[in-house]
PDB file of C-alpha atoms in Angstrom:
ATOM      1  CA  UNK A   1       0.000   0.000   0.000  1.00 82.00           C
ATOM      2  CA  UNK A   2       0.954   3.639  -0.458  1.00 88.00           C
ATOM      3  CA  UNK A   3       0.314   6.390   2.080  1.00 90.00           C
ATOM      4  CA  UNK A   4      -2.704   7.450   0.034  1.00 92.00           C
ATOM      5  CA  UNK A   5      -4.270   3.992  -0.233  1.00 94.00           C
ATOM      6  CA  UNK A   6      -3.590   3.257   3.440  1.00 94.00           C
ATOM      7  CA  UNK A   7      -5.238   6.543   4.432  1.00 96.00           C
ATOM      8  CA  UNK A   8      -8.226   5.737   2.211  1.00 96.00           C
ATOM      9  CA  UNK A   9      -8.511   2.284   3.790  1.00 97.00           C
ATOM     10  CA  UNK A  10      -8.775   3.811   7.259  1.00 98.00           C
ATOM     11  CA  UNK A  11     -11.265   6.419   6.089  1.00 98.00           C
ATOM     12  CA  UNK A  12     -13.451   3.657   4.628  1.00 98.00           C
ATOM     13  CA  UNK A  13     -13.901   2.044   8.064  1.00 98.00           C
ATOM     14  CA  UNK A  14     -14.484   5.179  10.125  1.00 98.00           C
ATOM     15  CA  UNK A  15     -17.927   3.875  11.109  1.00 97.00           C
ATOM     16  CA  UNK A  16     -16.184   1.177  13.184  1.00 98.00           C
ATOM     17  CA  UNK A  17     -13.730   3.565  14.850  1.00 98.00           C
ATOM     18  CA  UNK A  18     -14.300   5.983  17.738  1.00 98.00           C
ATOM     19  CA  UNK A  19     -15.465   9.451  16.690  1.00 96.00           C
ATOM     20  CA  UNK A  20     -12.920  12.285  16.710  1.00 94.00           C
ATOM     21  CA  UNK A  21     -13.079  15.275  18.992  1.00 89.00           C
ATOM     22  CA  UNK A  22     -14.730  18.356  17.525  1.00 85.00           C
ATOM     23  CA  UNK A  23     -12.398  20.554  15.534  1.00 73.00           C
ATOM     24  CA  UNK A  24      -9.509  21.719  17.680  1.00 77.00           C
ATOM     25  CA  UNK A  25      -7.172  24.698  17.306  1.00 86.00           C
ATOM     26  CA  UNK A  26      -4.300  24.256  14.889  1.00 92.00           C
ATOM     27  CA  UNK A  27      -1.705  21.884  16.339  1.00 96.00           C
ATOM     28  CA  UNK A  28       1.399  23.177  18.048  1.00 97.00           C
ATOM     29  CA  UNK A  29       4.467  22.581  15.892  1.00 98.00           C
ATOM     30  CA  UNK A  30       7.586  21.210  17.585  1.00 98.00           C
ATOM     31  CA  UNK A  31      10.874  19.706  16.498  1.00 98.00           C
ATOM     32  CA  UNK A  32      11.119  16.967  19.157  1.00 98.00           C
ATOM     33  CA  UNK A  33       9.389  15.820  22.331  1.00 98.00           C
ATOM     34  CA  UNK A  34      11.970  17.736  24.348  1.00 97.00           C
ATOM     35  CA  UNK A  35      10.325  20.948  23.147  1.00 98.00           C
ATOM     36  CA  UNK A  36       7.004  20.037  24.809  1.00 98.00           C
ATOM     37  CA  UNK A  37       8.212  17.948  27.753  1.00 98.00           C
ATOM     38  CA  UNK A  38       7.253  20.577  30.310  1.00 98.00           C
ATOM     39  CA  UNK A  39       3.581  20.282  29.388  1.00 98.00           C
ATOM     40  CA  UNK A  40       3.291  16.581  30.297  1.00 99.00           C
ATOM     41  CA  UNK A  41       4.081  14.142  33.102  1.00 99.00           C
ATOM     42  CA  UNK A  42       3.645  10.878  31.188  1.00 99.00           C
ATOM     43  CA  UNK A  43       4.453   9.885  27.622  1.00 99.00           C
ATOM     44  CA  UNK A  44       2.801   6.938  25.869  1.00 99.00           C
ATOM     45  CA  UNK A  45       4.897   5.979  22.862  1.00 99.00           C
ATOM     46  CA  UNK A  46       3.745   4.013  19.865  1.00 98.00           C
ATOM     47  CA  UNK A  47       6.336   1.518  18.637  1.00 96.00           C
ATOM     48  CA  UNK A  48       6.284   1.349  14.828  1.00 92.00           C
ATOM     49  CA  UNK A  49       6.956   4.853  13.531  1.00 93.00           C
ATOM     50  CA  UNK A  50       8.138   6.187  16.902  1.00 97.00           C
ATOM     51  CA  UNK A  51      10.634   3.687  18.328  1.00 98.00           C
ATOM     52  CA  UNK A  52      11.399   1.803  15.144  1.00 94.00           C
ATOM     53  CA  UNK A  53      10.668   1.264  11.475  1.00 91.00           C
ATOM     54  CA  UNK A  54      10.478  -2.488  11.002  1.00 86.00           C
ATOM     55  CA  UNK A  55      13.652  -3.913  12.542  1.00 90.00           C
ATOM     56  CA  UNK A  56      15.519  -0.587  12.613  1.00 94.00           C
ATOM     57  CA  UNK A  57      15.570   1.803  15.577  1.00 97.00           C
ATOM     58  CA  UNK A  58      14.817   5.454  14.852  1.00 97.00           C
ATOM     59  CA  UNK A  59      18.020   7.379  15.642  1.00 96.00           C
ATOM     60  CA  UNK A  60      18.032   9.446  18.816  1.00 97.00           C
ATOM     61  CA  UNK A  61      14.838   8.086  20.361  1.00 98.00           C
ATOM     62  CA  UNK A  62      16.560   6.019  23.066  1.00 98.00           C
ATOM     63  CA  UNK A  63      18.427   9.152  24.136  1.00 98.00           C
ATOM     64  CA  UNK A  64      15.203  11.183  24.094  1.00 98.00           C
ATOM     65  CA  UNK A  65      13.535   8.646  26.387  1.00 98.00           C
ATOM     66  CA  UNK A  66      16.489   8.866  28.766  1.00 98.00           C
ATOM     67  CA  UNK A  67      16.124  12.666  28.798  1.00 98.00           C
ATOM     68  CA  UNK A  68      12.425  12.420  29.621  1.00 98.00           C
ATOM     69  CA  UNK A  69      13.046   9.953  32.434  1.00 98.00           C
ATOM     70  CA  UNK A  70      15.831  12.130  33.837  1.00 98.00           C
ATOM     71  CA  UNK A  71      13.299  14.971  33.961  1.00 98.00           C
ATOM     72  CA  UNK A  72      10.974  12.801  36.055  1.00 98.00           C
ATOM     73  CA  UNK A  73       8.588  11.801  33.273  1.00 99.00           C
ATOM     74  CA  UNK A  74       6.912   8.399  33.077  1.00 99.00           C
ATOM     75  CA  UNK A  75       7.429   6.700  29.713  1.00 99.00           C
ATOM     76  CA  UNK A  76       5.425   3.690  28.512  1.00 99.00           C
ATOM     77  CA  UNK A  77       5.185   1.915  25.184  1.00 99.00           C
ATOM     78  CA  UNK A  78       1.575   1.508  24.017  1.00 99.00           C
ATOM     79  CA  UNK A  79       1.631  -0.645  20.914  1.00 98.00           C
ATOM     80  CA  UNK A  80      -0.694  -2.703  18.734  1.00 97.00           C
ATOM     81  CA  UNK A  81       1.935  -5.455  18.840  1.00 93.00           C
ATOM     82  CA  UNK A  82      -0.134  -8.621  19.059  1.00 94.00           C
ATOM     83  CA  UNK A  83       1.790 -11.018  16.873  1.00 93.00           C
ATOM     84  CA  UNK A  84       4.772 -11.572  19.160  1.00 92.00           C
ATOM     85  CA  UNK A  85       5.034 -12.948  22.700  1.00 95.00           C
ATOM     86  CA  UNK A  86       5.858 -10.294  25.276  1.00 96.00           C
ATOM     87  CA  UNK A  87       9.284 -11.764  25.968  1.00 96.00           C
ATOM     88  CA  UNK A  88      10.149 -11.690  22.265  1.00 95.00           C
ATOM     89  CA  UNK A  89       9.066  -8.068  22.074  1.00 96.00           C
ATOM     90  CA  UNK A  90      11.285  -7.176  25.026  1.00 97.00           C
ATOM     91  CA  UNK A  91      14.206  -8.927  23.344  1.00 97.00           C
ATOM     92  CA  UNK A  92      13.577  -6.900  20.196  1.00 96.00           C
ATOM     93  CA  UNK A  93      13.513  -3.581  22.043  1.00 98.00           C
ATOM     94  CA  UNK A  94      16.730  -4.430  23.878  1.00 98.00           C
ATOM     95  CA  UNK A  95      18.349  -5.373  20.568  1.00 97.00           C
ATOM     96  CA  UNK A  96      17.320  -1.989  19.159  1.00 98.00           C
ATOM     97  CA  UNK A  97      18.900  -0.186  22.112  1.00 98.00           C
ATOM     98  CA  UNK A  98      15.844   0.497  24.274  1.00 98.00           C
ATOM     99  CA  UNK A  99      15.624  -0.071  28.017  1.00 97.00           C
ATOM    100  CA  UNK A 100      12.058  -0.793  29.126  1.00 98.00           C
ATOM    101  CA  UNK A 101      10.781  -2.836  32.034  1.00 98.00           C
ATOM    102  CA  UNK A 102       8.398  -5.560  30.796  1.00 98.00           C
ATOM    103  CA  UNK A 103       5.496  -3.990  32.676  1.00 98.00           C
ATOM    104  CA  UNK A 104       6.117  -0.659  30.908  1.00 98.00           C
ATOM    105  CA  UNK A 105       5.290  -2.153  27.505  1.00 99.00           C
ATOM    106  CA  UNK A 106       1.514  -2.234  27.041  1.00 99.00           C
ATOM    107  CA  UNK A 107       0.400  -4.260  24.033  1.00 98.00           C
ATOM    108  CA  UNK A 108      -2.808  -5.088  22.233  1.00 98.00           C
ATOM    109  CA  UNK A 109      -1.914  -8.768  22.743  1.00 97.00           C
ATOM    110  CA  UNK A 110      -2.168  -8.269  26.514  1.00 97.00           C
ATOM    111  CA  UNK A 111      -5.303  -6.179  25.998  1.00 98.00           C
ATOM    112  CA  UNK A 112      -6.983  -9.001  24.088  1.00 97.00           C
ATOM    113  CA  UNK A 113      -6.052 -11.547  26.756  1.00 95.00           C
ATOM    114  CA  UNK A 114      -7.453  -9.240  29.450  1.00 95.00           C
ATOM    115  CA  UNK A 115     -10.656  -8.872  27.420  1.00 95.00           C
ATOM    116  CA  UNK A 116     -11.507 -12.547  26.995  1.00 93.00           C
ATOM    117  CA  UNK A 117     -13.860 -12.195  29.976  1.00 84.00           C
ATOM    118  CA  UNK A 118     -14.584 -15.822  30.775  1.00 84.00           C
ATOM    119  CA  UNK A 119     -14.151 -17.022  27.211  1.00 90.00           C
ATOM    120  CA  UNK A 120     -10.782 -18.692  27.804  1.00 86.00           C
ATOM    121  CA  UNK A 121     -12.411 -22.128  27.599  1.00 91.00           C
ATOM    122  CA  UNK A 122     -13.626 -21.700  24.029  1.00 96.00           C
ATOM    123  CA  UNK A 123     -11.879 -23.427  21.143  1.00 98.00           C
ATOM    124  CA  UNK A 124     -10.319 -20.581  19.172  1.00 98.00           C
ATOM    125  CA  UNK A 125      -9.061 -20.509  15.598  1.00 98.00           C
ATOM    126  CA  UNK A 126      -5.856 -18.479  15.509  1.00 98.00           C
ATOM    127  CA  UNK A 127      -4.570 -16.132  12.821  1.00 98.00           C
ATOM    128  CA  UNK A 128      -0.874 -16.049  13.689  1.00 96.00           C
ATOM    129  CA  UNK A 129       2.552 -17.045  12.456  1.00 92.00           C
ATOM    130  CA  UNK A 130       3.655 -20.432  13.794  1.00 90.00           C
ATOM    131  CA  UNK A 131       7.276 -19.323  14.046  1.00 87.00           C
ATOM    132  CA  UNK A 132       6.460 -16.773  16.760  1.00 88.00           C
ATOM    133  CA  UNK A 133       5.184 -19.477  19.118  1.00 86.00           C
ATOM    134  CA  UNK A 134       2.413 -19.449  21.696  1.00 90.00           C
ATOM    135  CA  UNK A 135       4.046 -17.876  24.729  1.00 92.00           C
ATOM    136  CA  UNK A 136       1.437 -15.824  26.672  1.00 93.00           C
ATOM    137  CA  UNK A 137      -1.310 -17.979  25.085  1.00 94.00           C
ATOM    138  CA  UNK A 138      -0.572 -21.327  26.752  1.00 91.00           C
ATOM    139  CA  UNK A 139      -3.844 -21.432  28.685  1.00 90.00           C
ATOM    140  CA  UNK A 140      -6.035 -21.187  25.592  1.00 95.00           C
ATOM    141  CA  UNK A 141      -7.446 -23.957  23.403  1.00 96.00           C
ATOM    142  CA  UNK A 142      -6.067 -22.904  20.021  1.00 97.00           C
ATOM    143  CA  UNK A 143      -5.932 -24.230  16.477  1.00 97.00           C
ATOM    144  CA  UNK A 144      -3.749 -22.498  13.896  1.00 97.00           C
ATOM    145  CA  UNK A 145      -5.829 -21.505  10.893  1.00 98.00           C
ATOM    146  CA  UNK A 146      -4.198 -22.790   7.725  1.00 97.00           C
ATOM    147  CA  UNK A 147      -5.558 -24.527   4.612  1.00 98.00           C
ATOM    148  CA  UNK A 148      -7.916 -27.148   6.074  1.00 98.00           C
ATOM    149  CA  UNK A 149     -11.566 -25.972   5.913  1.00 98.00           C
ATOM    150  CA  UNK A 150     -12.416 -28.313   8.806  1.00 98.00           C
ATOM    151  CA  UNK A 151     -10.275 -26.171  11.113  1.00 98.00           C
ATOM    152  CA  UNK A 152     -12.491 -23.190  10.405  1.00 99.00           C
ATOM    153  CA  UNK A 153     -15.693 -25.199  10.803  1.00 98.00           C
ATOM    154  CA  UNK A 154     -15.030 -26.726  14.211  1.00 98.00           C
ATOM    155  CA  UNK A 155     -13.656 -23.794  16.226  1.00 99.00           C
ATOM    156  CA  UNK A 156     -15.956 -21.667  18.385  1.00 98.00           C
ATOM    157  CA  UNK A 157     -14.405 -18.282  17.656  1.00 98.00           C
ATOM    158  CA  UNK A 158     -11.477 -16.576  15.978  1.00 99.00           C
ATOM    159  CA  UNK A 159      -8.479 -14.643  17.328  1.00 98.00           C
ATOM    160  CA  UNK A 160      -6.707 -12.456  14.771  1.00 98.00           C
ATOM    161  CA  UNK A 161      -3.296 -11.483  16.139  1.00 97.00           C
ATOM    162  CA  UNK A 162      -0.717 -11.796  13.355  1.00 96.00           C
ATOM    163  CA  UNK A 163      -1.066 -11.702   9.574  1.00 97.00           C
ATOM    164  CA  UNK A 164       2.493 -12.143   8.268  1.00 94.00           C
ATOM    165  CA  UNK A 165       1.686 -15.674   7.065  1.00 95.00           C
ATOM    166  CA  UNK A 166      -1.971 -15.018   6.196  1.00 98.00           C
ATOM    167  CA  UNK A 167      -3.105 -15.651   2.629  1.00 98.00           C
ATOM    168  CA  UNK A 168      -6.051 -14.879   0.390  1.00 98.00           C
ATOM    169  CA  UNK A 169      -7.000 -18.563   0.533  1.00 98.00           C
ATOM    170  CA  UNK A 170      -7.144 -18.492   4.326  1.00 99.00           C
ATOM    171  CA  UNK A 171      -9.145 -15.272   4.285  1.00 99.00           C
ATOM    172  CA  UNK A 172     -11.675 -16.858   1.921  1.00 99.00           C
ATOM    173  CA  UNK A 173     -11.979 -19.894   4.204  1.00 99.00           C
ATOM    174  CA  UNK A 174     -12.511 -17.626   7.218  1.00 99.00           C
ATOM    175  CA  UNK A 175     -15.191 -15.567   5.509  1.00 99.00           C
ATOM    176  CA  UNK A 176     -16.994 -18.667   4.237  1.00 99.00           C
ATOM    177  CA  UNK A 177     -16.950 -20.218   7.711  1.00 99.00           C
ATOM    178  CA  UNK A 178     -18.399 -17.077   9.266  1.00 99.00           C
ATOM    179  CA  UNK A 179     -21.139 -16.854   6.663  1.00 98.00           C
ATOM    180  CA  UNK A 180     -22.048 -20.477   7.309  1.00 98.00           C
ATOM    181  CA  UNK A 181     -21.961 -20.125  11.102  1.00 98.00           C
ATOM    182  CA  UNK A 182     -21.394 -16.718  12.708  1.00 98.00           C
ATOM    183  CA  UNK A 183     -18.990 -16.769  15.665  1.00 98.00           C
ATOM    184  CA  UNK A 184     -17.027 -14.199  17.688  1.00 98.00           C
ATOM    185  CA  UNK A 185     -14.054 -12.546  15.990  1.00 99.00           C
ATOM    186  CA  UNK A 186     -11.541 -10.899  18.333  1.00 98.00           C
ATOM    187  CA  UNK A 187      -8.861  -8.720  16.773  1.00 99.00           C
ATOM    188  CA  UNK A 188      -5.612  -8.264  18.673  1.00 98.00           C
ATOM    189  CA  UNK A 189      -4.208  -5.701  16.242  1.00 97.00           C
ATOM    190  CA  UNK A 190      -6.628  -3.134  14.782  1.00 98.00           C
ATOM    191  CA  UNK A 191      -3.919  -1.668  12.517  1.00 97.00           C
ATOM    192  CA  UNK A 192      -4.638  -1.887   8.806  1.00 97.00           C
ATOM    193  CA  UNK A 193      -0.986  -1.264   7.921  1.00 93.00           C
ATOM    194  CA  UNK A 194       2.364  -0.853   9.675  1.00 89.00           C
ATOM    195  CA  UNK A 195       5.418   1.067   8.412  1.00 83.00           C
ATOM    196  CA  UNK A 196       8.387  -1.061   7.389  1.00 83.00           C
ATOM    197  CA  UNK A 197      11.755  -0.258   5.863  1.00 80.00           C
ATOM    198  CA  UNK A 198      10.417  -0.796   2.339  1.00 78.00           C
ATOM    199  CA  UNK A 199       6.818   0.390   2.666  1.00 80.00           C
ATOM    200  CA  UNK A 200       3.739  -0.826   4.529  1.00 89.00           C
ATOM    201  CA  UNK A 201       2.863  -4.313   5.711  1.00 90.00           C
ATOM    202  CA  UNK A 202      -0.768  -5.440   5.836  1.00 94.00           C
ATOM    203  CA  UNK A 203      -1.934  -6.056   9.400  1.00 96.00           C
ATOM    204  CA  UNK A 204      -4.831  -7.995  11.021  1.00 98.00           C
ATOM    205  CA  UNK A 205      -7.116  -4.959  11.037  1.00 98.00           C
ATOM    206  CA  UNK A 206      -7.179  -5.018   7.247  1.00 98.00           C
ATOM    207  CA  UNK A 207      -8.525  -8.558   7.203  1.00 98.00           C
ATOM    208  CA  UNK A 208     -10.906  -7.923  10.108  1.00 99.00           C
ATOM    209  CA  UNK A 209     -12.578  -4.982   8.396  1.00 99.00           C
ATOM    210  CA  UNK A 210     -12.755  -6.926   5.157  1.00 98.00           C
ATOM    211  CA  UNK A 211     -14.533  -9.867   6.753  1.00 98.00           C
ATOM    212  CA  UNK A 212     -16.874  -7.444   8.523  1.00 99.00           C
ATOM    213  CA  UNK A 213     -17.796  -5.876   5.183  1.00 98.00           C
ATOM    214  CA  UNK A 214     -18.365  -9.261   3.551  1.00 98.00           C
ATOM    215  CA  UNK A 215     -20.036 -11.239   6.350  1.00 98.00           C
ATOM    216  CA  UNK A 216     -21.786  -8.697   8.563  1.00 97.00           C
ATOM    217  CA  UNK A 217     -19.858  -9.972  11.592  1.00 98.00           C
ATOM    218  CA  UNK A 218     -18.896  -7.150  13.964  1.00 95.00           C
ATOM    219  CA  UNK A 219     -15.360  -7.849  15.231  1.00 98.00           C
ATOM    220  CA  UNK A 220     -14.237  -6.973  18.742  1.00 98.00           C
ATOM    221  CA  UNK A 221     -11.113  -4.832  18.513  1.00 99.00           C
ATOM    222  CA  UNK A 222      -8.380  -4.679  21.154  1.00 98.00           C
ATOM    223  CA  UNK A 223      -5.793  -1.930  20.870  1.00 98.00           C
ATOM    224  CA  UNK A 224      -5.582   1.601  19.513  1.00 99.00           C
ATOM    225  CA  UNK A 225      -7.761   3.501  18.666  1.00 99.00           C
ATOM    226  CA  UNK A 226     -10.014   1.715  21.155  1.00 99.00           C
ATOM    227  CA  UNK A 227      -9.896   2.667  24.817  1.00 98.00           C
ATOM    228  CA  UNK A 228      -9.324  -0.839  26.214  1.00 98.00           C
ATOM    229  CA  UNK A 229      -5.555  -0.582  25.705  1.00 99.00           C
ATOM    230  CA  UNK A 230      -5.451   2.818  27.395  1.00 99.00           C
ATOM    231  CA  UNK A 231      -7.124   1.341  30.472  1.00 98.00           C
ATOM    232  CA  UNK A 232      -4.132  -0.990  30.843  1.00 98.00           C
ATOM    233  CA  UNK A 233      -1.731   1.910  30.362  1.00 99.00           C
ATOM    234  CA  UNK A 234      -3.487   4.040  32.964  1.00 99.00           C
ATOM    235  CA  UNK A 235      -3.343   1.162  35.442  1.00 98.00           C
ATOM    236  CA  UNK A 236       0.439   1.096  35.028  1.00 98.00           C
ATOM    237  CA  UNK A 237       1.001   4.837  35.567  1.00 99.00           C
ATOM    238  CA  UNK A 238       1.930   5.538  39.183  1.00 98.00           C
ATOM    239  CA  UNK A 239       1.042   8.156  40.085  1.00 98.00           C
ATOM    240  CA  UNK A 240      -1.693   8.585  37.508  1.00 98.00           C
ATOM    241  CA  UNK A 241      -1.405  12.172  36.231  1.00 99.00           C
ATOM    242  CA  UNK A 242      -4.399  14.217  35.124  1.00 99.00           C
ATOM    243  CA  UNK A 243      -5.270  13.073  31.618  1.00 99.00           C
ATOM    244  CA  UNK A 244      -4.395  16.509  30.266  1.00 98.00           C
ATOM    245  CA  UNK A 245      -0.817  15.823  31.427  1.00 99.00           C
ATOM    246  CA  UNK A 246      -0.539  12.541  29.466  1.00 99.00           C
ATOM    247  CA  UNK A 247       0.685  12.589  25.857  1.00 99.00           C
ATOM    248  CA  UNK A 248       0.194   9.796  23.333  1.00 99.00           C
ATOM    249  CA  UNK A 249       2.888   9.960  20.650  1.00 99.00           C
ATOM    250  CA  UNK A 250       2.331   8.151  17.364  1.00 98.00           C
ATOM    251  CA  UNK A 251       2.591   8.285  13.597  1.00 97.00           C
ATOM    252  CA  UNK A 252      -1.011   7.409  12.661  1.00 97.00           C
ATOM    253  CA  UNK A 253      -4.064   9.651  12.779  1.00 98.00           C
ATOM    254  CA  UNK A 254      -6.568   6.787  12.786  1.00 98.00           C
ATOM    255  CA  UNK A 255      -4.956   4.734  15.572  1.00 98.00           C
ATOM    256  CA  UNK A 256      -2.684   6.832  17.790  1.00 98.00           C
ATOM    257  CA  UNK A 257      -4.314  10.252  17.539  1.00 98.00           C
ATOM    258  CA  UNK A 258      -7.917   9.047  17.368  1.00 98.00           C
ATOM    259  CA  UNK A 259      -7.225   6.657  20.249  1.00 99.00           C
ATOM    260  CA  UNK A 260      -5.731   9.426  22.362  1.00 99.00           C
ATOM    261  CA  UNK A 261      -8.822  11.542  21.782  1.00 98.00           C
ATOM    262  CA  UNK A 262     -11.111   8.649  22.702  1.00 98.00           C
ATOM    263  CA  UNK A 263      -9.110   8.103  25.904  1.00 98.00           C
ATOM    264  CA  UNK A 264      -9.118  11.799  26.781  1.00 98.00           C
ATOM    265  CA  UNK A 265      -5.348  12.374  26.664  1.00 98.00           C
ATOM    266  CA  UNK A 266      -3.135  14.674  24.638  1.00 98.00           C
ATOM    267  CA  UNK A 267      -1.760  13.602  21.276  1.00 98.00           C
ATOM    268  CA  UNK A 268       1.366  14.217  19.230  1.00 99.00           C
ATOM    269  CA  UNK A 269       1.744  13.149  15.602  1.00 99.00           C
ATOM    270  CA  UNK A 270       5.226  12.285  14.351  1.00 98.00           C
ATOM    271  CA  UNK A 271       5.503  13.728  10.846  1.00 97.00           C
ATOM    272  CA  UNK A 272       8.872  12.620   9.461  1.00 95.00           C
ATOM    273  CA  UNK A 273       8.876   8.941  10.390  1.00 95.00           C
ATOM    274  CA  UNK A 274       6.363   6.160   9.980  1.00 92.00           C
ATOM    275  CA  UNK A 275       3.031   6.676   8.276  1.00 94.00           C
ATOM    276  CA  UNK A 276       3.639  10.192   6.936  1.00 94.00           C
ATOM    277  CA  UNK A 277       7.356   9.914   6.190  1.00 92.00           C
ATOM    278  CA  UNK A 278       6.488  10.193   2.495  1.00 86.00           C
ATOM    279  CA  UNK A 279       3.088  11.838   2.897  1.00 89.00           C
ATOM    280  CA  UNK A 280       1.298  15.067   3.751  1.00 93.00           C
ATOM    281  CA  UNK A 281       0.203  15.098   7.403  1.00 96.00           C
ATOM    282  CA  UNK A 282      -1.454  18.510   7.213  1.00 95.00           C
ATOM    283  CA  UNK A 283      -3.544  17.495   4.227  1.00 96.00           C
ATOM    284  CA  UNK A 284      -4.518  14.250   5.932  1.00 96.00           C
ATOM    285  CA  UNK A 285      -5.509  16.084   9.115  1.00 96.00           C
ATOM    286  CA  UNK A 286      -7.783  18.369   7.109  1.00 95.00           C
ATOM    287  CA  UNK A 287      -9.290  15.485   5.139  1.00 96.00           C
ATOM    288  CA  UNK A 288      -9.919  13.238   8.149  1.00 96.00           C
ATOM    289  CA  UNK A 289     -10.911  15.872  10.684  1.00 95.00           C
ATOM    290  CA  UNK A 290      -8.603  14.194  13.203  1.00 97.00           C
ATOM    291  CA  UNK A 291      -6.375  16.911  14.631  1.00 97.00           C
ATOM    292  CA  UNK A 292      -3.494  16.192  17.036  1.00 98.00           C
ATOM    293  CA  UNK A 293      -2.575  18.633  19.761  1.00 98.00           C
ATOM    294  CA  UNK A 294       1.038  18.656  18.582  1.00 98.00           C
ATOM    295  CA  UNK A 295       2.955  17.770  15.438  1.00 98.00           C
ATOM    296  CA  UNK A 296       6.568  16.799  16.109  1.00 98.00           C
ATOM    297  CA  UNK A 297       9.043  16.316  13.303  1.00 97.00           C
ATOM    298  CA  UNK A 298      10.684  13.427  15.153  1.00 96.00           C
ATOM    299  CA  UNK A 299      10.300  11.869  18.592  1.00 96.00           C
TER     300      UNK A 299
END
């Protein structure tokens, strides 16, 4: 996907996303987070587009986080990272030069697990990549969804957490199974795309919205822009600042900024990395009516 087609894909599913705040004043322009640090006590950082692009760390961000912590700020990662076990994610961040405690990384994978609400005993069909393993998911009755239609027929619900190995054939089997027998669909990553070194990858949200359009099933989403992930982040903040003193920093209007508005916290859009690295953030803000409080060139 290009920036333009990815933006259009998000706009096409706005009816399933939280509504934006009414039009706000023009965003404050800043070079880095250091320029606005005095306004906030806690910083919630997206991962892709803020900490890293694919498997590459964004230069200077580890040092910026150290500066914020030295100034007494709380810094958490709030990421729609559902496809990897928490331990694997921590290993990745350490490899990229970041120093986070495991409990300071809030993911949509953990949000989904917290939102099962007594449904842990169901037999779930799993959209995921086998190579990532099942750490964090050991207590669930899971079947990997692959090419056997019987797998789709016998499960009692579907968990969509990772789409790297997903195919059009598997998507067709999933949609056919849901048309034949509607069942719950839980989405552990609402992202439609994610920025990589060579463009955008297609994420579980893309397939979830597509099946919703084609089957009438209403998926349950866990992660940004939905408030369930922010509830986990707020529970970790100690002390919990006033929401006006919390800043969500991300590269996507439809996940990070819209989610921040839904959760009642401040928002900063990164303009030179991630989603809008090759795009027009100001034009997108005007077109979508989703306006961040701040635009920073880089974290």
